Each structure stands twice: as C-alpha cells, then as structure tokens.
Amino acid sequence: MAEKAAYENIIAGRHSVKEALVANRSINKLLVAKGTGSGALQEILNLARERGIPVQYVDRSHLNGLVKDAPHQGVVAVAAAKEYVSVDDILAAALPEDPFIILLNEITDPHNLGAILRTADAAGVHGVVITRHRSAALTPAVVKASCGAVEYVRVARVPNLAQTITYLQQRGLWVVGACGTAPDIYWDVPLDGPLALVIGGEDKGLGRLVREKCDQLVRLPMAGRVGSLNASVAAALLAYEVVRQRRRVHGRVPDR
C-alpha cells in the first residue's frame, strides 16, 4: 500500500512521458523496464538527462503492477505531487524581507521532509531546497506528512547543493550548517539577516563538501546519551531561533 501511494502520480507510455518532459513537467524520476531497447527510448532518456531527472531500471513486472489500465511500453514517469520552483523564484518571493531558506542535504525520509515543510510554513521560511539525487522528493507520502503545508511552501530541486550554496552566498545570504561537532551553539550565533540554514541527512549529517562551503557551523547542545536529534526536530529548533532573533532585531515578524 505504501509503495502504491508513493507512485500515485504516474505517467505511463512513451508518448505521454515524452510530452511531459518536453512540457517541463516536474518529474521526480523515470522508471524504465530492464531489457527495453535503448533505441526506442533514447529520445526520452536524452530529455531526462538534459533535465537532470534520475532514471531507475526496474523489472517489467514492477511496471505492470503500477500500471494496470494502460500500456506502459517499458517506461513510467513519477511526477511530483507539486510543481518545483527555482532558487531565484524563492529569492524573489522573499522580497522585501531578508531571505530565509532551508537547504536539505540528502534528507531521504519522506516523513522528515514533510515535517520540515510543515515547520517551514509555520516559521515563515521563504522556501526549501532539496537535491535531485539521494533525497526524498515531493511524493504523496511527503504531502501527507506535511499536513497540507506543501501547498504553501516553495520547494526547489537542484542538482548540486554545494553549487547552490555558492550561488546563495553570491546573492548575499549567510549560510549556516547544523553540525554536531561545531564549536558554537546555535543560539549564540547571529541568525537575523539574509540566511540559509543547512540541515544534514538522517544518517550522515552534512556532507564534507557542503560542510566546507558553509559560512558557519552550529550545533545543538546535547546533554543526554543520544548523539543527535531527528533532522526535522533540529530544523524546527533552528528555524524558530531565526524567528526569535528576527523578532528581537526587526520587531514583529509575520504571525497569523
């Protein structure tokens, strides 16, 4: 049942998939049957490669189980539950306020992503950035976990998070990463200006390159024996510290 829900938004068949790609529909990934002649699908595969869309090869029986009412012809596109935006769209939407963005470094659990989107909506975050590979995408499971917040939070999907960090720094944002070994506790660091918070994956935390790209690293104090908090909990604590500091410096922040 969970797998079926994850693939609820599917587009089946070569013509339909090709048209979705040409129209720049937000696609999470392509599922291609193993053994399917590459010549017949080459144009589709080329389009997917140009758009940075992951391609996963699966048994034909898997596609048969997903598509029961139409011929899939060996290819299925898994569409996003909501259209992605660009990083520039997020920056434009922030005006005239200082941008406040959350970057996610390989968050793979859809429930964590949904919970972070719910926090982002509540804390007034202007947008969330995820990566195309090794990350949860906008699936129905994420929509459900967000309790509807996904409809109100802009989500950008980028091929390379380190390059995105550099771009945001060039646009004047201070990039702060959450890292358990950082020397500074998060509430001792200024978080009231143009800001991007980087939250690491459930198992590995921040990747080395992403960690090195950050302007500053902060940690949450841990008095117990458990070494870290759930990624969505860490994101919530950091996001609301940003809200607190902005309220202190700039006065009242948006509050519905």
Short mmCIF file of C-alpha atoms in Angstrom, two decimals:
data_model
loop_
_atom_site.label_atom_id
_atom_site.label_comp_id
_atom_site.label_asym_id
_atom_site.label_seq_id
_atom_site.Cartn_x
_atom_site.Cartn_y
_atom_site.Cartn_z
CA MET A 1 0.00 0.00 0.00
CA ALA A 2 2.82 2.44 0.87
CA GLU A 3 4.59 1.74 -2.42
CA LYS A 4 1.39 2.32 -4.37
CA ALA A 5 0.87 5.65 -2.64
CA ALA A 6 4.44 6.69 -3.41
CA TYR A 7 3.75 6.22 -7.12
CA GLU A 8 0.27 7.69 -7.20
CA ASN A 9 1.23 10.44 -9.68
CA ILE A 10 2.47 8.37 -12.60
CA ILE A 11 2.59 8.99 -16.33
CA ALA A 12 2.80 5.83 -18.43
CA GLY A 13 3.77 5.19 -22.05
CA ARG A 14 6.47 6.59 -24.30
CA HIS A 15 4.42 9.33 -25.93
CA SER A 16 2.91 10.58 -22.65
CA VAL A 17 6.26 10.54 -20.87
CA LYS A 18 7.98 12.35 -23.73
CA GLU A 19 5.31 15.07 -23.81
CA ALA A 20 5.58 15.52 -20.04
CA LEU A 21 9.34 16.01 -20.37
CA VAL A 22 9.01 18.40 -23.31
CA ALA A 23 6.46 20.43 -21.31
CA ASN A 24 8.93 20.63 -18.38
CA ARG A 25 6.55 18.88 -16.02
CA SER A 26 8.08 18.38 -12.58
CA ILE A 27 9.23 14.75 -12.66
CA ASN A 28 10.81 13.02 -9.68
CA LYS A 29 12.26 10.13 -11.69
CA LEU A 30 11.78 7.76 -14.63
CA LEU A 31 11.23 4.03 -14.19
CA VAL A 32 12.42 2.04 -17.20
CA ALA A 33 11.92 -1.71 -17.69
CA LYS A 34 15.16 -3.69 -17.79
CA GLY A 35 15.89 -5.08 -21.24
CA THR A 36 13.89 -2.41 -23.07
CA GLY A 37 15.68 -1.46 -26.29
CA SER A 38 17.52 1.80 -25.68
CA GLY A 39 16.94 2.95 -29.26
CA ALA A 40 13.18 3.20 -28.80
CA LEU A 41 13.63 5.19 -25.60
CA GLN A 42 16.74 7.15 -26.47
CA GLU A 43 14.97 10.46 -27.02
CA ILE A 44 13.20 10.12 -23.68
CA LEU A 45 16.44 9.21 -21.91
CA ASN A 46 18.22 12.16 -23.53
CA LEU A 47 15.48 14.54 -22.38
CA ALA A 48 15.67 13.14 -18.85
CA ARG A 49 19.45 13.56 -18.82
CA GLU A 50 19.19 17.17 -20.03
CA ARG A 51 16.78 17.95 -17.20
CA GLY A 52 18.78 16.10 -14.55
CA ILE A 53 15.97 13.61 -13.88
CA PRO A 54 17.11 10.32 -12.29
CA VAL A 55 16.47 7.12 -14.27
CA GLN A 56 15.88 3.85 -12.41
CA TYR A 57 15.82 0.48 -14.19
CA VAL A 58 13.32 -2.00 -12.76
CA ASP A 59 11.79 -5.36 -13.67
CA ARG A 60 8.95 -5.14 -16.18
CA SER A 61 6.69 -6.88 -13.64
CA HIS A 62 7.17 -3.88 -11.34
CA LEU A 63 5.78 -1.54 -14.00
CA ASN A 64 2.97 -4.00 -14.71
CA GLY A 65 1.96 -3.75 -11.07
CA LEU A 66 1.98 0.04 -11.14
CA VAL A 67 0.09 0.48 -14.42
CA LYS A 68 -2.90 -1.76 -14.83
CA ASP A 69 -5.22 0.25 -17.06
CA ALA A 70 -2.87 1.41 -19.86
CA PRO A 71 0.18 0.07 -21.78
CA HIS A 72 3.36 1.47 -20.23
CA GLN A 73 5.65 0.45 -23.14
CA GLY A 74 8.52 -0.02 -20.72
CA VAL A 75 8.63 3.48 -19.27
CA VAL A 76 6.85 5.32 -16.47
CA ALA A 77 7.46 8.84 -15.15
CA VAL A 78 6.83 9.53 -11.48
CA ALA A 79 5.51 13.09 -11.37
CA ALA A 80 5.98 15.38 -8.38
CA ALA A 81 2.93 15.94 -6.20
CA LYS A 82 3.53 19.68 -6.67
CA GLU A 83 5.48 21.73 -9.20
CA TYR A 84 9.02 22.64 -8.16
CA VAL A 85 10.24 26.23 -8.37
CA SER A 86 13.71 27.68 -8.96
CA VAL A 87 16.03 29.09 -6.32
CA ASP A 88 15.57 32.50 -7.96
CA ASP A 89 11.79 32.13 -7.52
CA ILE A 90 12.35 31.67 -3.79
CA LEU A 91 14.63 34.71 -3.57
CA ALA A 92 12.14 36.85 -5.48
CA ALA A 93 9.28 35.74 -3.23
CA ALA A 94 11.21 36.84 -0.14
CA LEU A 95 11.29 40.50 -1.14
CA PRO A 96 11.18 42.94 0.58
CA GLU A 97 12.17 40.76 3.56
CA ASP A 98 15.60 39.23 4.10
CA PRO A 99 15.53 35.75 2.52
CA PHE A 100 15.16 32.80 4.88
CA ILE A 101 15.77 29.47 3.16
CA ILE A 102 16.26 25.91 4.41
CA LEU A 103 18.62 23.66 2.43
CA LEU A 104 18.37 19.90 2.92
CA ASN A 105 21.46 17.75 2.41
CA GLU A 106 20.21 14.27 1.48
CA ILE A 107 17.10 14.04 3.65
CA THR A 108 15.78 10.68 2.45
CA ASP A 109 12.83 10.03 4.79
CA PRO A 110 9.59 11.42 3.30
CA HIS A 111 8.15 11.86 6.79
CA ASN A 112 11.11 14.04 7.79
CA LEU A 113 10.76 16.11 4.62
CA GLY A 114 7.04 16.53 5.25
CA ALA A 115 7.64 17.59 8.84
CA ILE A 116 10.29 20.10 7.75
CA LEU A 117 7.88 21.59 5.20
CA ARG A 118 5.28 21.94 7.96
CA THR A 119 7.81 23.79 10.14
CA ALA A 120 8.88 25.93 7.17
CA ASP A 121 5.32 27.09 6.63
CA ALA A 122 4.79 27.84 10.32
CA ALA A 123 8.09 29.73 10.72
CA GLY A 124 7.71 31.87 7.61
CA VAL A 125 10.52 30.24 5.64
CA HIS A 126 10.53 31.55 2.07
CA GLY A 127 11.49 28.24 0.51
CA VAL A 128 13.10 24.83 0.92
CA VAL A 129 15.80 23.41 -1.35
CA ILE A 130 16.28 19.67 -1.91
CA THR A 131 18.56 17.74 -4.26
CA ARG A 132 17.61 15.59 -7.24
CA HIS A 133 19.62 12.59 -6.09
CA ARG A 134 19.76 10.75 -2.76
CA SER A 135 16.89 12.81 -1.35
CA ALA A 136 13.18 12.40 -0.75
CA ALA A 137 11.11 14.10 -3.45
CA LEU A 138 7.61 15.60 -3.40
CA THR A 139 5.58 12.41 -3.28
CA PRO A 140 2.09 11.81 -1.88
CA ALA A 141 3.75 10.46 1.29
CA VAL A 142 5.51 13.81 1.79
CA VAL A 143 2.27 15.68 1.12
CA LYS A 144 0.51 13.65 3.80
CA ALA A 145 3.33 14.08 6.33
CA SER A 146 3.32 17.85 5.76
CA CYS A 147 -0.38 18.04 6.76
CA GLY A 148 -1.04 20.27 3.75
CA ALA A 149 1.91 22.62 4.28
CA VAL A 150 3.45 21.55 0.96
CA GLU A 151 0.78 23.64 -0.79
CA TYR A 152 2.17 26.81 0.81
CA VAL A 153 5.93 26.24 0.81
CA ARG A 154 8.06 26.78 -2.30
CA VAL A 155 10.36 23.84 -2.98
CA ALA A 156 13.31 23.99 -5.36
CA ARG A 157 15.12 20.88 -6.57
CA VAL A 158 18.76 21.33 -7.54
CA PRO A 159 21.43 19.02 -8.99
CA ASN A 160 24.22 20.14 -6.66
CA LEU A 161 23.76 21.60 -3.17
CA ALA A 162 27.33 22.87 -2.84
CA GLN A 163 26.97 24.92 -6.02
CA THR A 164 23.65 26.26 -4.77
CA ILE A 165 25.30 27.35 -1.53
CA THR A 166 27.92 29.28 -3.52
CA TYR A 167 25.18 30.93 -5.58
CA LEU A 168 23.26 31.99 -2.46
CA GLN A 169 26.43 33.39 -0.92
CA GLN A 170 26.96 35.43 -4.07
CA ARG A 171 23.42 36.75 -3.63
CA GLY A 172 24.28 37.96 -0.13
CA LEU A 173 22.98 35.12 2.07
CA TRP A 174 24.87 33.86 5.12
CA VAL A 175 24.89 30.04 5.05
CA VAL A 176 24.77 28.26 8.41
CA GLY A 177 25.03 24.48 8.68
CA ALA A 178 23.91 22.26 11.56
CA CYS A 179 26.81 20.05 12.64
CA GLY A 180 27.18 18.10 15.88
CA THR A 181 30.90 18.88 16.17
CA ALA A 182 30.60 22.65 15.61
CA PRO A 183 32.17 24.86 18.32
CA ASP A 184 29.22 27.27 18.55
CA ILE A 185 25.77 26.60 19.99
CA TYR A 186 23.08 27.85 17.61
CA TRP A 187 21.55 30.46 19.93
CA ASP A 188 24.95 32.17 20.36
CA VAL A 189 25.25 32.93 16.63
CA PRO A 190 23.55 35.84 14.76
CA LEU A 191 20.78 34.40 12.57
CA ASP A 192 18.76 37.54 11.86
CA GLY A 193 19.97 38.59 8.39
CA PRO A 194 19.63 37.05 4.89
CA LEU A 195 20.06 33.39 5.79
CA ALA A 196 20.16 29.82 4.53
CA LEU A 197 20.08 27.02 7.10
CA VAL A 198 21.56 23.68 6.01
CA ILE A 199 20.22 20.51 7.63
CA GLY A 200 22.06 17.22 7.10
CA GLY A 201 20.73 13.78 6.27
CA GLU A 202 19.37 11.32 8.81
CA ASP A 203 22.45 9.08 8.93
CA LYS A 204 25.47 11.07 7.76
CA GLY A 205 24.65 14.67 8.62
CA LEU A 206 26.25 17.27 6.39
CA GLY A 207 28.45 16.00 3.58
CA ARG A 208 32.09 17.11 3.70
CA LEU A 209 31.90 19.47 0.72
CA VAL A 210 28.64 21.01 1.91
CA ARG A 211 30.08 21.44 5.39
CA GLU A 212 33.17 23.19 3.99
CA LYS A 213 31.01 25.52 1.87
CA CYS A 214 29.03 26.82 4.85
CA ASP A 215 29.97 30.22 6.25
CA GLN A 216 29.41 28.96 9.79
CA LEU A 217 28.58 25.73 11.58
CA VAL A 218 26.43 25.49 14.69
CA ARG A 219 25.36 22.70 16.99
CA LEU A 220 22.50 21.90 19.30
CA PRO A 221 23.55 21.23 22.90
CA MET A 222 23.12 17.54 23.73
CA ALA A 223 23.06 16.69 27.43
CA GLY A 224 21.88 13.09 27.00
CA ARG A 225 23.50 9.96 25.65
CA VAL A 226 21.86 10.11 22.22
CA GLY A 227 24.27 11.77 19.83
CA SER A 228 21.84 13.67 17.64
CA LEU A 229 18.24 14.74 17.11
CA ASN A 230 15.87 13.83 14.31
CA ALA A 231 16.52 16.05 11.29
CA SER A 232 13.03 17.57 11.37
CA VAL A 233 13.36 18.38 15.09
CA ALA A 234 16.73 20.04 14.50
CA ALA A 235 15.26 22.04 11.62
CA ALA A 236 12.38 23.21 13.82
CA LEU A 237 14.64 24.36 16.65
CA LEU A 238 16.93 26.28 14.30
CA ALA A 239 14.06 27.81 12.32
CA TYR A 240 12.38 29.17 15.41
CA GLU A 241 15.66 30.59 16.69
CA VAL A 242 15.76 32.56 13.44
CA VAL A 243 12.19 33.74 14.12
CA ARG A 244 13.13 34.75 17.69
CA GLN A 245 16.21 36.70 16.61
CA ARG A 246 14.40 38.45 13.76
CA ARG A 247 11.63 39.45 16.12
CA ARG A 248 14.18 40.85 18.57
CA VAL A 249 16.09 42.81 15.91
CA HIS A 250 13.37 43.84 13.49
CA GLY A 251 10.29 43.88 15.71
CA ARG A 252 7.17 41.90 14.99
CA VAL A 253 7.51 39.11 12.45
CA PRO A 254 4.59 37.78 10.37
CA ASP A 255 2.23 35.92 12.68
CA ARG A 256 -1.08 34.54 11.51
#
